[in-house]
Structures are given as C-alpha cells and as structure tokens.
Coordinates of C-alpha atoms (C1' of nucleotides) in Angstrom, one line a residue:
Chain A
M21 CA 127.3 116.9 -14.4
A22 CA 125.6 120.2 -13.6
I23 CA 125.9 122.0 -10.3
F24 CA 122.3 121.5 -9.4
S25 CA 119.8 118.7 -10.1
K26 CA 117.2 119.4 -12.7
T27 CA 114.6 119.5 -9.9
C28 CA 116.6 122.2 -8.3
E29 CA 117.0 124.1 -11.5
Y30 CA 113.3 124.2 -12.0
A31 CA 112.8 125.1 -8.3
I32 CA 115.1 128.1 -8.4
R33 CA 113.7 129.3 -11.7
A34 CA 110.1 128.9 -10.5
V35 CA 110.8 130.8 -7.2
F36 CA 112.4 133.7 -9.1
Y37 CA 109.4 133.7 -11.4
I38 CA 106.8 133.6 -8.6
A39 CA 108.8 136.3 -6.7
H40 CA 108.8 138.9 -9.4
K41 CA 105.2 138.1 -10.5
T42 CA 103.7 138.5 -7.1
A43 CA 106.0 141.0 -5.5
N44 CA 103.2 143.6 -5.6
G45 CA 100.5 141.1 -4.5
G46 CA 98.3 138.6 -6.4
R47 CA 99.0 135.0 -7.2
V48 CA 100.3 133.1 -10.1
G49 CA 98.9 129.7 -11.3
I50 CA 101.0 126.6 -12.0
K51 CA 100.2 126.8 -15.7
D52 CA 101.5 130.3 -15.9
I53 CA 104.7 129.4 -14.0
A54 CA 105.3 126.3 -16.1
T55 CA 105.0 128.3 -19.3
G56 CA 107.0 131.1 -18.0
I57 CA 110.0 129.1 -17.2
V58 CA 109.5 126.3 -19.8
S59 CA 109.2 123.3 -17.5
P60 CA 106.9 120.2 -17.3
E61 CA 103.8 121.4 -15.5
L62 CA 103.0 118.4 -13.5
Y63 CA 106.5 117.7 -12.4
L64 CA 106.9 121.4 -11.4
A65 CA 103.6 121.1 -9.4
K66 CA 105.2 118.5 -7.2
I67 CA 108.3 120.5 -6.6
L68 CA 106.3 123.6 -5.7
Q69 CA 104.0 121.6 -3.4
D70 CA 107.2 120.4 -1.6
L71 CA 108.6 124.0 -1.3
S72 CA 105.2 125.1 -0.1
R73 CA 105.0 122.4 2.6
K74 CA 108.5 123.6 3.7
G75 CA 107.3 127.1 4.0
L76 CA 109.6 128.5 1.3
I77 CA 106.7 129.7 -0.9
S78 CA 103.0 130.1 -0.2
S79 CA 99.9 128.9 -2.0
Y80 CA 96.2 129.7 -2.1
K81 CA 93.5 127.4 -3.3
G82 CA 90.3 128.2 -5.2
P83 CA 89.4 130.6 -8.0
N84 CA 92.1 133.2 -8.5
G85 CA 94.3 131.1 -6.3
G86 CA 97.9 130.2 -7.1
F87 CA 101.4 130.5 -5.7
F88 CA 102.9 133.6 -4.2
I89 CA 105.7 134.7 -2.0
E90 CA 105.2 136.6 1.2
P91 CA 106.9 140.0 1.1
T92 CA 109.0 139.0 4.1
S93 CA 110.1 135.8 2.3
L94 CA 111.6 137.8 -0.6
S95 CA 114.7 138.3 1.5
K96 CA 115.3 134.6 2.2
P97 CA 118.6 133.3 0.8
L98 CA 118.6 131.1 -2.3
S99 CA 120.6 128.5 -0.2
E100 CA 117.4 127.5 1.5
I101 CA 115.8 126.5 -1.8
V102 CA 118.9 124.6 -2.8
E103 CA 119.2 122.8 0.5
A104 CA 115.5 121.9 0.6
V105 CA 115.8 120.3 -2.9
D106 CA 119.4 119.0 -3.3
G107 CA 120.4 118.7 0.4
D108 CA 123.6 120.2 1.8
S109 CA 126.3 118.0 0.2
L110 CA 127.1 120.9 -2.2
F111 CA 128.0 123.0 0.8
Y112 CA 129.6 120.4 3.1
G113 CA 130.3 117.1 1.1
C114 CA 133.6 115.7 0.0
A115 CA 134.4 116.2 -3.7
L116 CA 135.5 112.6 -3.9
G117 CA 132.5 111.2 -2.1
L118 CA 134.4 110.1 1.0
K119 CA 132.3 110.0 4.1
Q120 CA 135.3 110.1 6.4
C121 CA 136.9 113.1 4.7
S122 CA 137.7 115.9 7.2
E123 CA 140.4 118.2 8.4
V124 CA 142.1 115.3 10.3
N125 CA 141.6 112.7 7.5
P126 CA 141.5 114.7 4.3
C127 CA 141.2 113.5 0.7
P128 CA 143.7 115.1 -1.6
L129 CA 141.3 117.7 -2.8
H130 CA 139.9 118.5 0.6
N131 CA 141.4 122.0 1.2
D132 CA 141.0 123.3 -2.3
F133 CA 137.4 122.2 -2.5
K134 CA 136.5 123.5 0.9
A135 CA 137.4 126.9 -0.4
I136 CA 135.2 126.4 -3.5
R137 CA 132.3 125.1 -1.5
D138 CA 132.5 128.0 0.8
K139 CA 132.3 130.4 -2.1
I140 CA 129.2 128.7 -3.5
H141 CA 127.7 128.7 0.0
L142 CA 128.4 132.4 0.5
L143 CA 127.0 133.2 -2.9
L144 CA 123.8 131.4 -2.3
N145 CA 123.5 132.7 1.2
T146 CA 123.8 136.3 0.1
T147 CA 121.6 136.0 -3.0
T148 CA 118.0 136.5 -2.1
V149 CA 114.8 135.2 -3.7
G150 CA 113.6 138.7 -4.5
E151 CA 116.8 140.3 -5.5
F152 CA 116.4 140.1 -9.2
N153 CA 112.7 141.3 -9.3
N154 CA 113.4 144.5 -11.1
E155 CA 115.6 143.0 -13.8
L156 CA 113.2 140.2 -14.3
M157 CA 110.3 142.6 -14.7
N158 CA 112.3 144.6 -17.2
G159 CA 113.3 141.5 -19.1
L160 CA 117.0 141.9 -18.4
F161 CA 117.3 138.3 -17.2
S162 CA 116.0 135.1 -18.7
L163 CA 114.4 132.1 -17.0
K164 CA 113.5 130.3 -20.1
K165 CA 115.5 127.5 -21.8
Chain B
M18 CA 123.8 116.8 -5.2
A19 CA 127.5 116.3 -5.2
I20 CA 129.9 118.2 -7.4
F21 CA 130.9 115.1 -9.4
S22 CA 129.0 111.9 -10.4
K23 CA 129.9 108.7 -8.5
T24 CA 131.6 107.5 -11.7
C25 CA 133.8 110.5 -11.7
E26 CA 134.6 110.2 -8.0
Y27 CA 135.7 106.6 -8.5
A28 CA 137.7 107.7 -11.6
I29 CA 139.6 110.4 -9.8
R30 CA 140.3 108.3 -6.7
A31 CA 141.5 105.4 -8.9
V32 CA 143.8 107.7 -11.0
F33 CA 145.3 109.1 -7.8
Y34 CA 145.8 105.5 -6.5
I35 CA 147.4 104.2 -9.7
A36 CA 149.6 107.3 -10.0
H37 CA 151.2 106.9 -6.6
K38 CA 151.4 103.1 -6.8
T39 CA 153.2 103.1 -10.2
A40 CA 155.1 106.3 -10.0
N41 CA 158.3 104.3 -9.7
G42 CA 157.4 101.7 -12.3
G43 CA 155.3 98.5 -12.1
R44 CA 151.6 98.0 -12.6
V45 CA 148.7 97.7 -10.3
G46 CA 145.8 95.2 -10.9
I47 CA 142.1 96.1 -10.8
K48 CA 141.5 94.1 -7.6
D49 CA 144.2 96.0 -5.8
I50 CA 142.8 99.3 -7.0
A51 CA 139.2 98.5 -6.1
T52 CA 140.2 97.4 -2.6
G53 CA 142.5 100.4 -2.2
I54 CA 139.8 103.0 -2.9
V55 CA 136.9 100.9 -1.8
S56 CA 134.8 100.7 -4.9
P57 CA 132.8 98.1 -6.8
E58 CA 135.5 96.2 -8.8
L59 CA 133.6 95.4 -12.0
Y60 CA 132.1 98.8 -12.3
L61 CA 135.5 100.4 -11.7
A62 CA 137.0 98.1 -14.4
K63 CA 134.6 99.7 -17.0
I64 CA 135.6 103.2 -15.9
L65 CA 139.3 102.4 -16.1
Q66 CA 138.9 100.7 -19.5
D67 CA 137.2 103.9 -20.7
L68 CA 140.0 106.1 -19.3
S69 CA 142.6 103.8 -20.9
R70 CA 140.9 104.0 -24.3
K71 CA 141.0 107.8 -24.0
G72 CA 144.7 107.6 -23.2
L73 CA 144.5 109.1 -19.7
I74 CA 145.9 106.0 -18.1
S75 CA 147.7 103.0 -19.5
S76 CA 147.2 99.2 -19.2
Y77 CA 149.2 96.1 -19.8
K78 CA 147.7 92.6 -20.2
G79 CA 148.9 89.2 -19.0
P80 CA 150.6 88.0 -15.8
N81 CA 152.0 90.9 -13.8
G82 CA 149.9 93.1 -16.0
G83 CA 147.6 95.9 -14.7
F84 CA 147.2 99.6 -14.9
F85 CA 149.9 102.2 -14.7
I86 CA 150.5 105.9 -15.6
E87 CA 153.2 107.0 -17.8
P88 CA 155.7 109.3 -16.0
T89 CA 154.9 112.0 -18.5
S90 CA 151.2 111.6 -17.8
L91 CA 151.6 112.4 -14.1
S92 CA 151.6 116.1 -15.0
K93 CA 148.3 116.0 -16.8
P94 CA 145.6 118.2 -15.2
L95 CA 142.7 116.6 -13.3
S96 CA 140.3 118.5 -15.5
E97 CA 141.0 116.0 -18.2
I98 CA 139.7 113.2 -16.1
V99 CA 136.6 115.1 -15.0
E100 CA 135.8 116.2 -18.6
A101 CA 136.3 112.7 -19.9
V102 CA 133.8 111.3 -17.4
D103 CA 131.3 114.1 -16.5
G104 CA 131.6 116.3 -19.6
D105 CA 132.3 120.0 -19.5
S106 CA 129.0 121.4 -18.1
L107 CA 130.6 121.9 -14.7
F108 CA 133.1 124.3 -16.5
Y109 CA 130.8 126.0 -19.0
G110 CA 127.1 125.1 -18.2
C111 CA 124.4 127.4 -16.9
A112 CA 123.7 126.9 -13.2
L113 CA 119.9 127.0 -13.9
G114 CA 120.2 124.6 -16.9
L115 CA 119.4 127.2 -19.5
K116 CA 120.8 126.4 -23.0
Q117 CA 120.5 130.0 -24.2
C118 CA 122.2 131.5 -21.1
S119 CA 125.1 133.7 -22.1
E120 CA 126.5 137.2 -21.7
V121 CA 123.9 138.7 -23.9
N122 CA 121.0 136.7 -22.5
P123 CA 122.0 135.9 -19.0
C124 CA 120.1 134.0 -16.3
P125 CA 120.0 135.8 -12.9
L126 CA 122.9 133.8 -11.6
H127 CA 125.0 134.0 -14.7
N128 CA 127.7 136.4 -13.6
D129 CA 128.2 135.1 -10.1
F130 CA 128.3 131.5 -11.2
K131 CA 130.7 132.2 -14.1
A132 CA 133.2 133.3 -11.4
I133 CA 132.6 130.1 -9.4
R134 CA 132.9 127.8 -12.5
D135 CA 136.1 129.6 -13.5
K136 CA 137.5 128.9 -10.0
I137 CA 136.6 125.2 -10.2
H138 CA 138.1 125.0 -13.7
L139 CA 141.3 126.7 -12.7
L140 CA 141.7 124.4 -9.7
L141 CA 141.3 121.3 -11.7
N142 CA 143.5 122.7 -14.5
T143 CA 146.3 123.3 -12.1
T144 CA 146.0 120.2 -10.0
T145 CA 147.9 117.3 -11.6
V146 CA 147.4 113.6 -11.5
G147 CA 150.7 113.0 -9.8
E148 CA 150.9 116.0 -7.5
F149 CA 149.8 114.1 -4.3
N150 CA 152.0 111.1 -4.7
N151 CA 154.3 111.8 -1.8
E152 CA 151.5 112.5 0.6
L153 CA 149.6 109.5 -0.6
M154 CA 152.7 107.3 -0.1
N155 CA 153.1 108.7 3.4
G156 CA 149.5 108.1 4.2
L157 CA 148.7 111.8 4.7
F158 CA 145.8 111.7 2.3
S159 CA 142.9 109.2 2.2
L160 CA 141.2 107.7 -0.8
K161 CA 138.9 105.4 1.1
K162 CA 135.3 105.9 2.1
Chain C
dA14 C1' 74.4 125.1 -2.9
dT15 C1' 77.0 124.8 -7.1
dA16 C1' 80.3 125.3 -10.5
dA17 C1' 84.8 126.8 -11.4
dT18 C1' 89.4 127.0 -10.2
dA19 C1' 93.5 125.4 -8.3
dA20 C1' 96.5 122.7 -5.1
dA21 C1' 97.4 117.9 -3.0
dA22 C1' 98.4 113.3 -3.4
dG23 C1' 99.2 108.7 -5.0
dA24 C1' 100.2 105.5 -8.6
dC25 C1' 102.6 104.8 -12.6
dA26 C1' 106.2 105.1 -16.3
dA27 C1' 110.4 106.4 -18.8
dA28 C1' 115.2 107.5 -18.7
dA29 C1' 119.7 107.8 -16.8
dG30 C1' 123.0 106.4 -13.6
dT31 C1' 125.1 102.8 -11.0
dA32 C1' 126.4 98.0 -10.4
dT33 C1' 126.8 93.0 -11.6
dC34 C1' 127.4 88.8 -14.4
dT35 C1' 129.3 86.1 -17.9
dT36 C1' 132.1 85.3 -21.7
dC37 C1' 135.9 86.3 -24.6
dT38 C1' 140.5 87.8 -25.9
dA39 C1' 145.4 89.0 -25.1
dT40 C1' 149.7 88.3 -22.8
dT41 C1' 153.5 85.8 -20.7
dA42 C1' 155.8 82.8 -17.1
dT43 C1' 156.5 78.2 -16.9
Chain D
dA10 C1' 151.8 74.5 -25.6
dT11 C1' 149.5 75.4 -21.4
dA12 C1' 148.0 77.6 -17.4
dA13 C1' 147.6 81.7 -15.0
dT14 C1' 146.7 86.4 -15.0
dA15 C1' 144.4 90.5 -16.5
dG16 C1' 141.8 93.5 -19.6
dA17 C1' 137.6 93.9 -23.1
dA18 C1' 133.0 93.7 -24.1
dG19 C1' 128.1 92.7 -24.1
dA20 C1' 124.0 91.7 -21.6
dT21 C1' 121.4 92.2 -17.7
dA22 C1' 119.7 94.2 -13.3
dC23 C1' 119.0 97.6 -9.7
dT24 C1' 118.3 102.4 -8.2
dT25 C1' 117.4 107.1 -8.6
dT26 C1' 115.9 110.9 -11.1
dT27 C1' 112.7 112.8 -14.0
dG28 C1' 108.2 113.1 -15.8
dT29 C1' 103.0 111.8 -16.5
dC30 C1' 98.3 110.4 -15.3
dT31 C1' 94.3 110.3 -12.5
dT32 C1' 91.7 111.2 -8.5
dT33 C1' 90.8 113.8 -4.5
dT34 C1' 90.4 117.9 -1.6
dA35 C1' 90.1 122.8 -0.7
dT36 C1' 88.4 127.4 -1.7
dT37 C1' 85.4 131.0 -3.4
dA38 C1' 82.7 133.7 -6.9
dT39 C1' 78.3 133.3 -8.4

DNA sequence: ATAATAAAAGACAAAAGTATCTTCTATTAT
DNA sequence: ATAATAGAAGATACTTTTGTCTTTTATTAT
C-alpha cells in the first residue's frame, strides 16, 4: 500500500504542475497537464473538476482557457489537497482501523503512530502548493512516472 | 486513505491476539480470533493461512488445534507482517507514485517523505509481535472496533 | 452569430480489494 | 474406525477504486 491513493497522487502532481506553469499568469489545458505528469487525461479531468469545485484550483472556459492557480492560492498547504481527495484518516485515523481507538481506549500502536501521523500532518501543512515552482521550472524535480 | 490495507489491519490485530493468547502455550481457533478482534471469520481465515504459509505464525490441525505463535517468533518485528501483506512500498515507495523517483531524479516530496518512511520503517522494525502481551492480557490495549 | 476551444457531467467498464460459500483434507479424542 | 474439530483451497460475489466514453454547457476570438 502506498501512502496516498492513485487519485491523490495524480491530484498533487497536477497541482504542482499547474502551479509552476501558471505562476506568472496564463492557463494550462488538461491535455498539457495530463502529458506533463503522465496520467490518464479523462480521469485527471474529473479530479481537477473536483478540486476546482472545492476552490483549491481555478479554471477558465473557452478558447485559451484552462486551469490555473491564483497567486494567493500558491501559499495553500498541500494538506488541503490531500484532505480533499483522501480524507483525513491519514492525519487522525487509527493505524489498525479501530473506530474506538483513542487516548483512553488505545490500540497497541496508538501512541507510536500518533507521532508518525503528526509528522505527516506537519509536513503537509508546511509544504505549500507553490513552494517548488523554481525547482520545477529548472527541471530539478520530476513529476513524471 | 488509511496507512494499511484492511487485510493488513486484520492481520496485525490477529497476530497480536494470537500472540498474547498463546504466549504460555496452547492454541486459539479461528472463531475465537475472529470474535476477539471483530473481523469476518472466513476472510480472516485466508489471511492467517497466508501468514502461516509464510512462517510468520503457526497452526495445528485437529481437535484442540488452532493457531499459535512460537515463543521464538514473539520477537519478530511487525514489519514482517506488514511487508508480507501490503508489500514494501510503504517503506520504499515514492509518495507521488513515481517509479523513477530517486536521489538523482527526485519528486518534489522525495526528501521529506524519505524521512517519514524511515520513521515508519524503524517503528515497525523495532515493534515486536509479542511486545504488548502483558498490556493485552491486562486489558490495557484494545484490538476491537 | 459562429466556430473553436475547453470544462462539466453522467453513464459505463475494467481492475483490485474485500468478503462469502462450499467442499475437501488433516488430525486426534473417543 | 468414527466423529468431531480445524485448517486448506477454489469458486463466487460484492464494493471501491481507477479509468473511459459520450454528450452537454460555457466562453470567446473571429
């Protein structure tokens, strides 16, 4: 099992792609994004529509339309993308899937995994959508399979 | 998304259950285990058969048969259970699902997630199958939903 | 207005994960 | 030997995730 669902992997990669492509204005079409991150175009379209509906990215219809990210949205934390797609069980759920697991009724792994979850949460809370734009433009980071 | 698959959650909980029930000898039947951890009996049976085939737990047929864990196996790390069921992508895979992601061709999250993965790996490597037996026998930890 | 471009939406399909059912085989107390 | 108990195994079914197809709607350059 991976940390994120495939849907979430596509979502994060697409958001990074859109961010660095439209940081200086303009829009980027779905075909461009799908090629840029190597993902199934029509499936990705659904994911981006969902993120757009939730206000995490923006879109513009018509000729020269496409997706983009508002400059102010570049500072949003990645945790919002993850939570929108995969929910918050990665941040708050019990590792052993126990609904009743808590401080007063812990599973054996409760304390150790709480520490891990907190680290993941902190990392995604402090990583922003636009923070890798320079490296992505310079080709220092990869978004392709 | 949870950290482990449902199959893996059942596996870990069952192994903990078997461990503390058979630490002083004896065997525990599938019905007992399924009730004890609240899981679908027939599905759990398949999971335990698989773990048994892989030598992570032991079983004994016939009347008074059932599953048990060799005393020497109580010190095995939990990572072996996880790896047997969910594979090793939690320990080594790229957070964004990129096959080519590596030190020389990193995804934007590569370094930060490597640290997280290492923490998870270390935790599961240093947590043993039998390490919660006392607390489980005293009811200090829960394995039920 | 029209044509071109692009997103939105709903239906559908394939694959993987989760769960169940039935039958068979092995073991052992009696 | 037989009955009881328990694991092994194969087939089947349900659910969720992942992916595709087709049609519709919105926008704007011309």
